[in-house]
GROMACS .gro file of C-alpha atoms in nm:
model
  511
    1MET     CA    1  13.891  17.405  14.142
    2HIS     CA    2  13.590  17.211  14.278
    3SER     CA    3  13.324  17.396  14.478
    4LEU     CA    4  13.230  17.247  14.832
    5VAL     CA    5  12.921  17.144  14.722
    6PHE     CA    6  13.122  16.923  14.460
    7LEU     CA    7  13.357  16.802  14.734
    8CYS     CA    8  13.044  16.709  14.945
    9ALA     CA    9  12.891  16.541  14.695
   10GLN     CA   10  13.182  16.323  14.610
   11LYS     CA   11  13.178  16.234  14.987
   12VAL     CA   12  12.795  16.125  14.976
   13VAL     CA   13  12.832  15.917  14.642
   14SER     CA   14  13.138  15.735  14.795
   15HIS     CA   15  12.889  15.553  15.046
   16HIS     CA   16  12.632  15.373  14.813
   17SER     CA   17  12.416  15.220  15.129
   18THR     CA   18  12.372  15.570  15.268
   19VAL     CA   19  12.264  15.728  14.923
   20ARG     CA   20  12.021  15.428  14.865
   21GLY     CA   21  11.830  15.486  15.207
   22ALA     CA   22  11.833  15.888  15.174
   23LEU     CA   23  11.728  15.919  14.798
   24GLU     CA   24  11.357  16.012  14.889
   25PHE     CA   25  11.502  16.284  15.144
   26ILE     CA   26  11.757  16.439  14.912
   27PRO     CA   27  11.626  16.748  14.741
   28LYS     CA   28  11.615  16.721  14.372
   29GLU     CA   29  11.836  17.013  14.318
   30LEU     CA   30  12.105  16.832  14.422
   31TYR     CA   31  12.053  16.532  14.176
   32PRO     CA   32  12.277  16.710  13.893
   33VAL     CA   33  12.573  16.738  14.136
   34LEU     CA   34  12.576  16.427  14.252
   35PHE     CA   35  12.512  16.266  13.928
   36LYS     CA   36  12.844  16.437  13.792
   37ALA     CA   37  13.010  16.330  14.120
   38ALA     CA   38  12.909  15.959  14.068
   39PHE     CA   39  13.009  15.980  13.687
   40MET     CA   40  13.359  16.125  13.754
   41ASP     CA   41  13.432  15.885  14.046
   42LYS     CA   42  13.274  15.588  13.865
   43ARG     CA   43  13.022  15.491  14.132
   44THR     CA   44  12.802  15.293  13.939
   45LEU     CA   45  12.571  15.161  14.223
   46VAL     CA   46  12.487  15.538  14.281
   47LEU     CA   47  12.457  15.598  13.942
   48GLN     CA   48  12.224  15.370  13.875
   49ASP     CA   49  11.981  15.456  14.168
   50LEU     CA   50  12.020  15.822  14.075
   51VAL     CA   51  11.920  15.767  13.737
   52GLN     CA   52  11.623  15.508  13.842
   53THR     CA   53  11.509  15.805  14.066
   54TRP     CA   54  11.596  16.102  13.828
   55PRO     CA   55  11.316  16.353  13.946
   56PHE     CA   56  11.334  16.593  13.618
   57PRO     CA   57  11.193  16.495  13.278
   58VAL     CA   58  11.519  16.547  13.106
   59LEU     CA   59  11.859  16.377  13.150
   60SER     CA   60  12.094  16.546  12.947
   61PHE     CA   61  12.472  16.423  12.920
   62GLN     CA   62  12.556  16.747  12.781
   63LYS     CA   63  12.424  16.949  13.057
   64LEU     CA   64  12.528  16.729  13.313
   65LEU     CA   65  12.872  16.675  13.243
   66ARG     CA   66  12.997  17.024  13.098
   67LYS     CA   67  13.188  17.246  13.310
   68CYS     CA   68  12.993  17.424  13.585
   69GLN     CA   69  12.994  17.647  13.895
   70HIS     CA   70  13.075  17.342  14.106
   71CYS     CA   71  13.317  17.132  13.921
   72ASP     CA   72  13.590  17.288  13.648
   73ARG     CA   73  13.615  16.938  13.493
   74ALA     CA   74  13.462  16.915  13.143
   75LEU     CA   75  13.364  16.555  13.128
   76LEU     CA   76  13.208  16.626  12.818
   77GLN     CA   77  13.529  16.665  12.641
   78GLU     CA   78  13.668  16.316  12.767
   79LYS     CA   79  13.611  15.995  12.631
   80PRO     CA   80  13.289  15.850  12.808
   81ASN     CA   81  13.346  15.599  13.046
   82LYS     CA   82  13.196  15.246  12.954
   83LEU     CA   83  13.091  15.129  13.294
   84CYS     CA   84  12.914  15.456  13.376
   85VAL     CA   85  12.756  15.502  13.004
   86GLN     CA   86  12.618  15.128  13.052
   87THR     CA   87  12.515  15.202  13.407
   88VAL     CA   88  12.294  15.506  13.294
   89ILE     CA   89  12.091  15.306  13.036
   90LEU     CA   90  12.033  15.005  13.278
   91GLY     CA   91  11.905  15.287  13.519
   92VAL     CA   92  11.659  15.406  13.275
   93VAL     CA   93  11.548  15.035  13.184
   94ALA     CA   94  11.527  14.972  13.558
   95TYR     CA   95  11.303  15.266  13.589
   96LEU     CA   96  11.066  15.166  13.280
   97ASN     CA   97  11.046  14.794  13.412
   98GLU     CA   98  10.969  14.917  13.767
   99ALA     CA   99  10.692  15.139  13.584
  100LEU     CA  100  10.543  14.827  13.382
  101GLU     CA  101  10.521  14.630  13.718
  102ASP     CA  102  10.358  14.913  13.900
  103GLN     CA  103  10.084  14.929  13.598
  104LEU     CA  104  10.049  14.561  13.630
  105HIS     CA  105   9.956  14.603  13.964
  106SER     CA  106   9.740  14.897  13.925
  107GLN     CA  107   9.994  15.159  14.135
  108SER     CA  108  10.064  15.402  13.819
  109LYS     CA  109  10.261  15.672  13.947
  110ARG     CA  110  10.328  16.003  13.753
  111GLN     CA  111  10.597  15.970  13.508
  112ARG     CA  112  10.924  16.150  13.582
  113LEU     CA  113  11.177  16.095  13.329
  114GLN     CA  114  11.079  16.142  12.963
  115VAL     CA  115  11.388  16.219  12.786
  116LEU     CA  116  11.757  16.053  12.816
  117ASP     CA  117  11.995  16.290  12.580
  118MET     CA  118  12.319  16.104  12.499
  119THR     CA  119  12.405  16.333  12.201
  120GLY     CA  120  12.749  16.523  12.233
  121LEU     CA  121  12.949  16.235  12.399
  122GLN     CA  122  13.294  16.249  12.265
  123ASP     CA  123  13.421  15.989  12.021
  124ASP     CA  124  13.699  16.050  11.759
  125GLY     CA  125  13.696  15.698  11.621
  126ILE     CA  126  14.060  15.640  11.742
  127ASP     CA  127  14.274  15.561  12.060
  128GLN     CA  128  13.974  15.359  12.243
  129GLY     CA  129  14.111  15.201  12.577
  130PRO     CA  130  13.926  14.926  12.736
  131GLU     CA  131  13.732  15.172  12.997
  132SER     CA  132  13.597  15.395  12.705
  133MET     CA  133  13.271  15.332  12.519
  134SER     CA  134  13.282  15.419  12.109
  135LEU     CA  135  13.002  15.560  11.918
  136TRP     CA  136  12.932  15.179  11.822
  137SER     CA  137  12.935  15.054  12.120
  138ARG     CA  138  12.665  15.308  12.264
  139THR     CA  139  12.467  15.236  11.936
  140VAL     CA  140  12.445  14.848  12.022
  141THR     CA  141  12.408  14.877  12.376
  142LEU     CA  142  12.093  15.077  12.347
  143ALA     CA  143  11.962  14.903  12.044
  144LYS     CA  144  11.984  14.580  12.274
  145ALA     CA  145  11.834  14.761  12.576
  146CYS     CA  146  11.572  14.884  12.353
  147ILE     CA  147  11.479  14.500  12.252
  148ASP     CA  148  11.467  14.399  12.591
  149VAL     CA  149  11.236  14.657  12.699
  150SER     CA  150  10.993  14.570  12.426
  151LYS     CA  151  11.028  14.209  12.517
  152HIS     CA  152  10.928  14.295  12.897
  153GLN     CA  153  10.691  14.518  12.785
  154SER     CA  154  10.510  14.247  12.536
  155LYS     CA  155  10.518  14.020  12.866
  156CYS     CA  156  10.353  14.283  13.089
  157THR     CA  157  10.077  14.327  12.821
  158LYS     CA  158   9.987  13.991  12.814
  159ARG     CA  159   9.961  14.002  13.178
  160THR     CA  160   9.780  14.300  13.202
  161SER     CA  161   9.516  14.211  12.956
  162LYS     CA  162   9.422  13.889  13.189
  163ARG     CA  163   9.424  14.108  13.501
  164ARG     CA  164   9.208  14.351  13.336
  165LYS     CA  165   8.930  14.151  13.258
  166GLY     CA  166   8.636  14.106  13.557
  167PRO     CA  167   8.656  13.764  13.778
  168TYR     CA  168   8.348  13.660  13.630
  169SER     CA  169   8.280  13.818  13.304
  170SER     CA  170   8.499  13.921  13.018
  171SER     CA  171   8.275  14.203  12.928
  172VAL     CA  172   8.416  14.375  13.207
  173ALA     CA  173   8.724  14.552  13.174
  174LEU     CA  174   8.947  14.796  13.390
  175PRO     CA  175   9.056  15.094  13.217
  176PRO     CA  176   9.425  15.106  13.050
  177PRO     CA  177   9.712  15.227  13.216
  178GLN     CA  178   9.855  15.545  13.130
  179PRO     CA  179  10.167  15.513  12.864
  180ILE     CA  180  10.510  15.556  13.020
  181SER     CA  181  10.800  15.606  12.761
  182VAL     CA  182  11.126  15.740  12.758
  183GLU     CA  183  11.303  15.915  12.454
  184VAL     CA  184  11.682  15.862  12.390
  185HIS     CA  185  11.802  16.143  12.175
  186VAL     CA  186  12.136  15.975  12.038
  187ASP     CA  187  12.355  15.970  11.797
  188LEU     CA  188  12.391  15.621  11.564
  189PHE     CA  189  12.673  15.430  11.406
  190VAL     CA  190  12.589  15.124  11.235
  191ASN     CA  191  12.789  14.875  11.019
  192SER     CA  192  12.730  14.524  10.885
  193THR     CA  193  12.774  14.379  11.219
  194SER     CA  194  12.514  14.585  11.420
  195TYR     CA  195  12.275  14.635  11.113
  196GLY     CA  196  12.042  14.345  11.270
  197VAL     CA  197  12.019  14.439  11.609
  198LEU     CA  198  11.974  14.834  11.518
  199LYS     CA  199  11.697  14.757  11.262
  200ASP     CA  200  11.515  14.529  11.497
  201ALA     CA  201  11.540  14.812  11.779
  202LEU     CA  202  11.385  15.059  11.523
  203GLN     CA  203  11.134  14.868  11.388
  204ASN     CA  204  10.973  14.881  11.737
  205ASN     CA  205  11.034  15.201  11.785
  206ALA     CA  206  10.683  15.359  11.775
  207ASN     CA  207  10.533  15.100  12.058
  208SER     CA  208  10.840  15.080  12.260
  209MET     CA  209  10.863  15.232  12.606
  210LEU     CA  210  11.253  15.296  12.508
  211ARG     CA  211  11.259  15.490  12.198
  212LEU     CA  212  11.572  15.588  11.973
  213LYS     CA  213  11.569  15.926  11.841
  214CYS     CA  214  11.857  16.002  11.604
  215ARG     CA  215  12.021  16.311  11.573
  216ASP     CA  216  12.335  16.211  11.349
  217PHE     CA  217  12.326  15.922  11.151
  218ARG     CA  218  12.648  15.743  11.041
  219ALA     CA  219  12.676  15.411  10.852
  220GLU     CA  220  13.006  15.238  10.710
  221GLU     CA  221  13.014  14.968  10.448
  222LEU     CA  222  12.639  14.888  10.438
  223PRO     CA  223  12.479  14.778  10.130
  224ILE     CA  224  12.204  15.013   9.936
  225ALA     CA  225  11.868  14.825  10.076
  226SER     CA  226  12.009  14.809  10.413
  227THR     CA  227  12.092  15.177  10.429
  228VAL     CA  228  11.750  15.287  10.296
  229GLY     CA  229  11.577  15.045  10.521
  230LEU     CA  230  11.728  15.201  10.815
  231LEU     CA  231  11.708  15.560  10.686
  232GLU     CA  232  11.283  15.493  10.662
  233PHE     CA  233  11.295  15.423  11.031
  234LEU     CA  234  11.455  15.772  11.136
  235ASP     CA  235  11.231  16.033  11.267
  236PRO     CA  236  11.226  16.279  10.992
  237THR     CA  237  11.229  16.590  11.221
  238ALA     CA  238  11.495  16.502  11.434
  239VAL     CA  239  11.788  16.371  11.200
  240ARG     CA  240  12.082  16.681  11.175
  241GLN     CA  241  12.319  16.479  10.990
  242VAL     CA  242  12.365  16.191  10.760
  243ASP     CA  243  12.720  16.058  10.698
  244LEU     CA  244  12.750  15.748  10.461
  245ARG     CA  245  13.110  15.629  10.384
  246PHE     CA  246  13.269  15.347  10.235
  247ASN     CA  247  12.957  15.216  10.104
  248ASN     CA  248  13.064  15.185   9.746
  249LEU     CA  249  12.753  15.382   9.642
  250GLY     CA  250  12.825  15.538   9.279
  251LEU     CA  251  12.602  15.741   9.138
  252SER     CA  252  12.339  15.487   9.073
  253GLY     CA  253  12.332  15.386   9.438
  254LEU     CA  254  12.308  15.752   9.521
  255ARG     CA  255  12.025  15.796   9.278
  256VAL     CA  256  11.859  15.543   9.483
  257ILE     CA  257  11.933  15.658   9.827
  258LEU     CA  258  11.917  16.063   9.810
  259PRO     CA  259  11.525  16.077   9.766
  260HIS     CA  260  11.500  15.912  10.094
  261MET     CA  261  11.691  16.208  10.248
  262ALA     CA  262  11.423  16.495  10.147
  263LYS     CA  263  11.206  16.352  10.436
  264PHE     CA  264  11.471  16.495  10.684
  265THR     CA  265  11.332  16.842  10.688
  266ASN     CA  266  11.650  16.945  10.953
  267LEU     CA  267  11.914  16.788  10.765
  268VAL     CA  268  12.177  17.035  10.804
  269SER     CA  269  12.493  16.795  10.706
  270LEU     CA  270  12.558  16.558  10.460
  271LYS     CA  271  12.861  16.321  10.411
  272LEU     CA  272  12.904  16.094  10.126
  273PRO     CA  273  13.301  16.065  10.137
  274TYR     CA  274  13.438  15.740   9.935
  275SER     CA  275  13.137  15.686   9.747
  276ASN     CA  276  13.302  15.572   9.441
  277ILE     CA  277  13.168  15.849   9.217
  278ASP     CA  278  13.399  15.904   8.901
  279VAL     CA  279  13.234  16.187   8.661
  280ARG     CA  280  13.555  16.202   8.420
  281ARG     CA  281  13.421  15.949   8.180
  282LEU     CA  282  13.045  15.960   8.210
  283SER     CA  283  12.817  15.768   7.975
  284ALA     CA  284  12.497  15.905   7.855
  285GLY     CA  285  12.306  15.726   8.112
  286MET     CA  286  12.560  15.800   8.408
  287GLU     CA  287  12.517  16.193   8.293
  288GLY     CA  288  12.138  16.178   8.362
  289SER     CA  289  12.217  16.029   8.712
  290LEU     CA  290  12.449  16.306   8.754
  291HIS     CA  291  12.179  16.576   8.684
  292TYR     CA  292  11.937  16.371   8.902
  293PHE     CA  293  12.212  16.352   9.210
  294ALA     CA  294  12.234  16.743   9.164
  295THR     CA  295  11.849  16.778   9.159
  296GLN     CA  296  11.807  16.558   9.482
  297LEU     CA  297  12.083  16.780   9.645
  298SER     CA  298  11.899  17.094   9.562
  299ARG     CA  299  11.596  16.929   9.780
  300LEU     CA  300  11.757  16.967  10.093
  301SER     CA  301  11.648  17.307  10.238
  302CYS     CA  302  11.860  17.328  10.533
  303LEU     CA  303  12.183  17.199  10.390
  304LYS     CA  304  12.496  17.367  10.553
  305GLU     CA  305  12.777  17.088  10.527
  306LEU     CA  306  12.852  16.887  10.227
  307ASN     CA  307  13.143  16.628  10.199
  308LEU     CA  308  13.209  16.467   9.892
  309GLY     CA  309  13.543  16.365   9.962
  310SER     CA  310  13.734  16.116   9.733
  311SER     CA  311  13.510  16.168   9.481
  312ARG     CA  312  13.641  16.225   9.098
  313LEU     CA  313  13.423  16.556   9.041
  314SER     CA  314  13.655  16.705   8.762
  315GLY     CA  315  13.468  17.001   8.595
  316LYS     CA  316  13.153  16.929   8.765
  317LEU     CA  317  13.111  17.141   9.051
  318ARG     CA  318  12.875  17.405   8.924
  319GLN     CA  319  12.634  17.153   8.827
  320LEU     CA  320  12.623  16.992   9.177
  321LEU     CA  321  12.644  17.300   9.384
  322GLY     CA  322  12.494  17.551   9.135
  323ASN     CA  323  12.087  17.475   9.249
  324LEU     CA  324  12.118  17.466   9.618
  325GLN     CA  325  11.862  17.638   9.788
  326GLY     CA  326  12.135  17.807  10.016
  327PRO     CA  327  12.476  17.889  10.058
  328LEU     CA  328  12.701  17.624  10.203
  329GLU     CA  329  12.889  17.699  10.544
  330SER     CA  330  13.155  17.386  10.539
  331LEU     CA  331  13.252  17.198  10.221
  332GLU     CA  332  13.487  16.896  10.204
  333LEU     CA  333  13.630  16.835   9.850
  334ALA     CA  334  13.939  16.600   9.974
  335PHE     CA  335  14.117  16.427   9.671
  336CYS     CA  336  13.842  16.507   9.453
  337TYR     CA  337  14.063  16.581   9.124
  338LEU     CA  338  13.941  16.933   9.065
  339LEU     CA  339  14.006  17.180   8.776
  340PRO     CA  340  14.073  17.540   8.755
  341ASN     CA  341  13.697  17.594   8.630
  342ASP     CA  342  13.592  17.411   8.932
  343LEU     CA  343  13.769  17.671   9.169
  344ALA     CA  344  13.677  17.956   8.948
  345TYR     CA  345  13.305  17.853   8.995
  346LEU     CA  346  13.352  17.841   9.370
  347THR     CA  347  13.495  18.179   9.425
  348GLN     CA  348  13.202  18.335   9.221
  349SER     CA  349  12.921  18.106   9.385
  350LEU     CA  350  12.688  18.208   9.669
  351HIS     CA  351  12.879  17.973   9.903
  352THR     CA  352  13.246  18.143   9.964
  353PRO     CA  353  13.142  18.434  10.149
  354THR     CA  354  12.981  18.219  10.409
  355LEU     CA  355  13.230  17.928  10.414
  356LYS     CA  356  13.352  17.852  10.784
  357LYS     CA  357  13.518  17.519  10.667
  358LEU     CA  358  13.704  17.431  10.360
  359ASP     CA  359  13.872  17.124  10.294
  360LEU     CA  360  14.058  17.090   9.940
  361SER     CA  361  14.330  16.827  10.056
  362GLY     CA  362  14.460  16.632   9.813
  363ASN     CA  363  14.407  16.833   9.513
  364ASN     CA  364  14.727  16.950   9.339
  365LEU     CA  365  14.749  17.309   9.427
  366SER     CA  366  15.088  17.361   9.320
  367ASP     CA  367  14.997  17.414   8.952
  368SER     CA  368  14.700  17.530   8.740
  369LEU     CA  369  14.505  17.540   9.056
  370LEU     CA  370  14.742  17.752   9.252
  371GLN     CA  371  14.605  18.117   9.126
  372PRO     CA  372  14.217  18.002   9.157
  373PHE     CA  373  14.280  17.875   9.516
  374GLN     CA  374  14.439  18.236   9.594
  375HIS     CA  375  14.133  18.405   9.452
  376LEU     CA  376  13.917  18.167   9.640
  377LEU     CA  377  14.094  18.249   9.975
  378GLU     CA  378  14.033  18.607   9.917
  379GLU     CA  379  13.702  18.576   9.890
  380ALA     CA  380  13.616  18.356  10.186
  381SER     CA  381  13.871  18.544  10.418
  382SER     CA  382  13.613  18.723  10.614
  383SER     CA  383  13.418  18.370  10.737
  384LEU     CA  384  13.684  18.116  10.704
  385LEU     CA  385  13.753  17.924  11.020
  386HIS     CA  386  13.890  17.610  10.924
  387LEU     CA  387  14.142  17.521  10.626
  388ASP     CA  388  14.255  17.198  10.529
  389ILE     CA  389  14.522  17.175  10.252
  390MET     CA  390  14.695  16.846  10.327
  391GLU     CA  391  14.888  16.639  10.066
  392CYS     CA  392  14.864  16.938   9.808
  393ARG     CA  393  15.206  16.932   9.658
  394LEU     CA  394  15.292  17.277   9.817
  395MET     CA  395  15.625  17.386   9.829
  396ASP     CA  396  15.794  17.696   9.983
  397ILE     CA  397  15.729  17.893   9.686
  398HIS     CA  398  15.380  17.784   9.647
  399LEU     CA  399  15.284  17.868   9.990
  400GLU     CA  400  15.476  18.177   9.959
  401SER     CA  401  15.234  18.304   9.707
  402LEU     CA  402  14.943  18.214   9.924
  403LEU     CA  403  15.030  18.390  10.243
  404ALA     CA  404  14.922  18.754  10.176
  405ALA     CA  405  14.562  18.571  10.079
  406LEU     CA  406  14.627  18.345  10.414
  407CYS     CA  407  14.663  18.630  10.646
  408ARG     CA  408  14.364  18.802  10.534
  409CYS     CA  409  14.154  18.510  10.705
  410SER     CA  410  14.164  18.694  11.033
  411GLN     CA  411  13.890  18.431  11.160
  412LEU     CA  412  14.097  18.152  11.107
  413ARG     CA  413  14.114  17.891  11.407
  414TYR     CA  414  14.248  17.598  11.224
  415LEU     CA  415  14.492  17.513  10.934
  416GLY     CA  416  14.625  17.201  10.812
  417VAL     CA  417  14.927  17.150  10.575
  418PHE     CA  418  15.062  16.820  10.647
  419GLY     CA  419  15.172  16.633  10.376
  420ASN     CA  420  15.319  16.913  10.197
  421PRO     CA  421  15.713  16.950  10.088
  422LEU     CA  422  15.791  17.215  10.309
  423SER     CA  423  16.106  17.320  10.458
  424THR     CA  424  16.242  17.414  10.779
  425ARG     CA  425  16.278  17.787  10.636
  426GLY     CA  426  15.933  17.748  10.452
  427LEU     CA  427  15.781  17.655  10.803
  428LYS     CA  428  15.916  17.936  11.000
  429ASN     CA  429  15.815  18.158  10.759
  430LEU     CA  430  15.475  18.042  10.749
  431LEU     CA  431  15.456  18.076  11.168
  432GLN     CA  432  15.619  18.416  11.132
  433ARG     CA  433  15.385  18.561  10.887
  434THR     CA  434  15.036  18.392  11.030
  435MET     CA  435  15.171  18.535  11.385
  436GLY     CA  436  14.930  18.802  11.332
  437LEU     CA  437  14.591  18.570  11.301
  438LEU     CA  438  14.530  18.593  11.668
  439TYR     CA  439  14.232  18.327  11.651
  440LEU     CA  440  14.463  18.066  11.502
  441GLN     CA  441  14.494  17.793  11.755
  442LEU     CA  442  14.595  17.471  11.594
  443VAL     CA  443  14.825  17.430  11.283
  444ILE     CA  444  14.916  17.057  11.155
  445TYR     CA  445  15.216  17.106  10.955
  446PRO     CA  446  15.454  16.847  10.786
  447TYR     CA  447  15.772  16.706  10.867
  448PRO     CA  448  16.014  16.902  10.679
  449VAL     CA  449  16.196  16.792  10.372
  450ASP     CA  450  16.526  16.852  10.531
  451CYS     CA  451  16.460  16.651  10.816
  452TYR     CA  452  16.424  16.318  10.617
  453SER     CA  453  16.708  16.079  10.705
  454GLU     CA  454  16.728  15.988  10.298
  455THR     CA  455  16.712  16.224  10.007
  456LEU     CA  456  16.365  16.292   9.876
  457PRO     CA  457  16.303  16.227   9.522
  458TRP     CA  458  16.185  16.589   9.375
  459PRO     CA  459  15.942  16.708   9.406
  460PRO     CA  460  15.827  16.440   9.637
  461THR     CA  461  15.499  16.272   9.626
  462SER     CA  462  15.248  16.227   9.907
  463SER     CA  463  15.380  15.892   9.943
  464ASN     CA  464  15.735  15.967   9.970
  465LEU     CA  465  15.681  16.225  10.277
  466LEU     CA  466  15.415  15.978  10.427
  467ASN     CA  467  15.646  15.688  10.416
  468GLY     CA  468  15.995  15.849  10.405
  469SER     CA  469  16.217  15.800  10.708
  470VAL     CA  470  16.258  16.105  10.948
  471ASP     CA  471  16.548  16.200  11.134
  472GLU     CA  472  16.429  16.255  11.489
  473GLU     CA  473  16.711  16.407  11.614
  474LYS     CA  474  16.713  16.676  11.335
  475PHE     CA  475  16.340  16.722  11.366
  476SER     CA  476  16.321  16.780  11.742
  477ARG     CA  477  16.564  17.079  11.671
  478VAL     CA  478  16.328  17.227  11.441
  479SER     CA  479  16.009  17.151  11.662
  480ALA     CA  480  16.160  17.329  11.954
  481GLU     CA  481  16.291  17.622  11.720
  482LEU     CA  482  15.901  17.661  11.652
  483GLN     CA  483  15.808  17.669  11.994
  484GLN     CA  484  16.048  17.913  12.080
  485MET     CA  485  15.915  18.132  11.798
  486LEU     CA  486  15.570  18.108  11.960
  487LEU     CA  487  15.687  18.167  12.324
  488THR     CA  488  15.890  18.477  12.214
  489ALA     CA  489  15.581  18.624  12.049
  490SER     CA  490  15.358  18.560  12.328
  491ARG     CA  491  15.153  18.292  12.140
  492THR     CA  492  15.185  17.986  12.373
  493ASP     CA  493  14.792  17.972  12.291
  494ALA     CA  494  14.853  17.828  11.960
  495ILE     CA  495  14.949  17.464  11.914
  496TRP     CA  496  15.196  17.359  11.617
  497THR     CA  497  15.195  16.980  11.586
  498THR     CA  498  15.232  16.686  11.329
  499ASN     CA  499  14.997  16.493  11.539
  500LEU     CA  500  14.710  16.406  11.310
  501CYS     CA  501  14.514  16.311  11.588
  502ARG     CA  502  14.386  16.619  11.695
  503HIS     CA  503  14.238  16.673  11.348
  504ASN     CA  504  14.001  16.389  11.412
  505THR     CA  505  13.802  16.589  11.672
  506LEU     CA  506  13.718  16.906  11.485
  507ASP     CA  507  13.366  16.909  11.362
  508TYR     CA  508  13.159  17.163  11.187
  509PHE     CA  509  12.894  17.173  11.460
  510ASN     CA  510  13.196  17.289  11.687
  511LEU     CA  511  13.279  17.574  11.497
   0.00000   0.00000   0.00000
């Protein structure tokens, strides 16, 4: 329910001409609630005026759009409106251009806005409507804004240098104005399409009045040289996460890129999925590359999250993780062709007692990995919050043998078992046995094998389960029964779903 203050703010921002004429008289303490009201109601003209006259040194999306005493709607958890985000950026650009013109006419004012923090905006990479703005689009828009500001800055500098000279003597010069700049804290997503514009923006970063300071950096399908070039432009103290995917790097490519990570002294998360690593048949030269890769990983002193998904790491987990300086809290090893000795090492390693997130999806846990995985679960039970074991060929009998260890994970919040050949009976047993896990809020489960329209080959592969035809009537009955079990147990707070879209919103930093 909105407070009276917020309702009044909504009324005020609905009249742009009134707000514009009254801005200099509005107490600065009202700016945050007016910003949120304007953002929520898409009052873009008012929003730009508020940003252009922002009275505080920091304008933070995370702080302004979260739930507060005035408004119980958390806009930060919604996909950002494209027009509103563009308007905020335009407001900052207008503020800087105005400052440039003031300097040109020797009317310098005290700098107000210094930092625009755009981190934390929702972006799950899917279901982007025409009104929402993806991370990729925000990156391009900001990069173009930086380039435009730099061009305007260059023109004004030339005009200022002429005006600073005295009318009769070139030796008489006026003092240079105090520099004004705004630092944009932002997450960046770049691919081959946006590489050029982002590179141009980052190249001018040091001297520009609008400067990008990257927190989380994500690059897809970029050549090695382009990736390295962009990494070199980033502020080494600001980067928290580097996510390089679909880049076909291989061990030889990672050998080039990893040394550039060491300068990121606060790097917590490194994601390298789909990097085309295969250690199963290494030549003598590639053995050296693997050793070098492990050595470079060990130099990342703050590393807490590592994603090596879809790398073929059979038997090499000890070599890769054994020399890390501290324990990991998130480890993603989906589709990594792990062997029993990999899980045996992990169970005994310094990482397991601190693991909050573990993803072993796509590894065959139904055979020789079943018992090592059970031991791993037992060792991680006190800390584990998030467990993904999708497409692991787990049938009812295998899941039954894991339930005792799984039920010891008292802090577990999320469980992903989608893509496993489980029956309705197996799912009901899973729900009944995990009812005591009071923090378990989300379970993504598979369509039961007895709900398929045609008889599945046995045991079915992941492809059989994903491509098979589900009898919607049968499944609706099963889904209703599961919901009734939750209702009977007073666990309506827990969500059981087959919808994988919910999975994409989960993140290590939100655990």
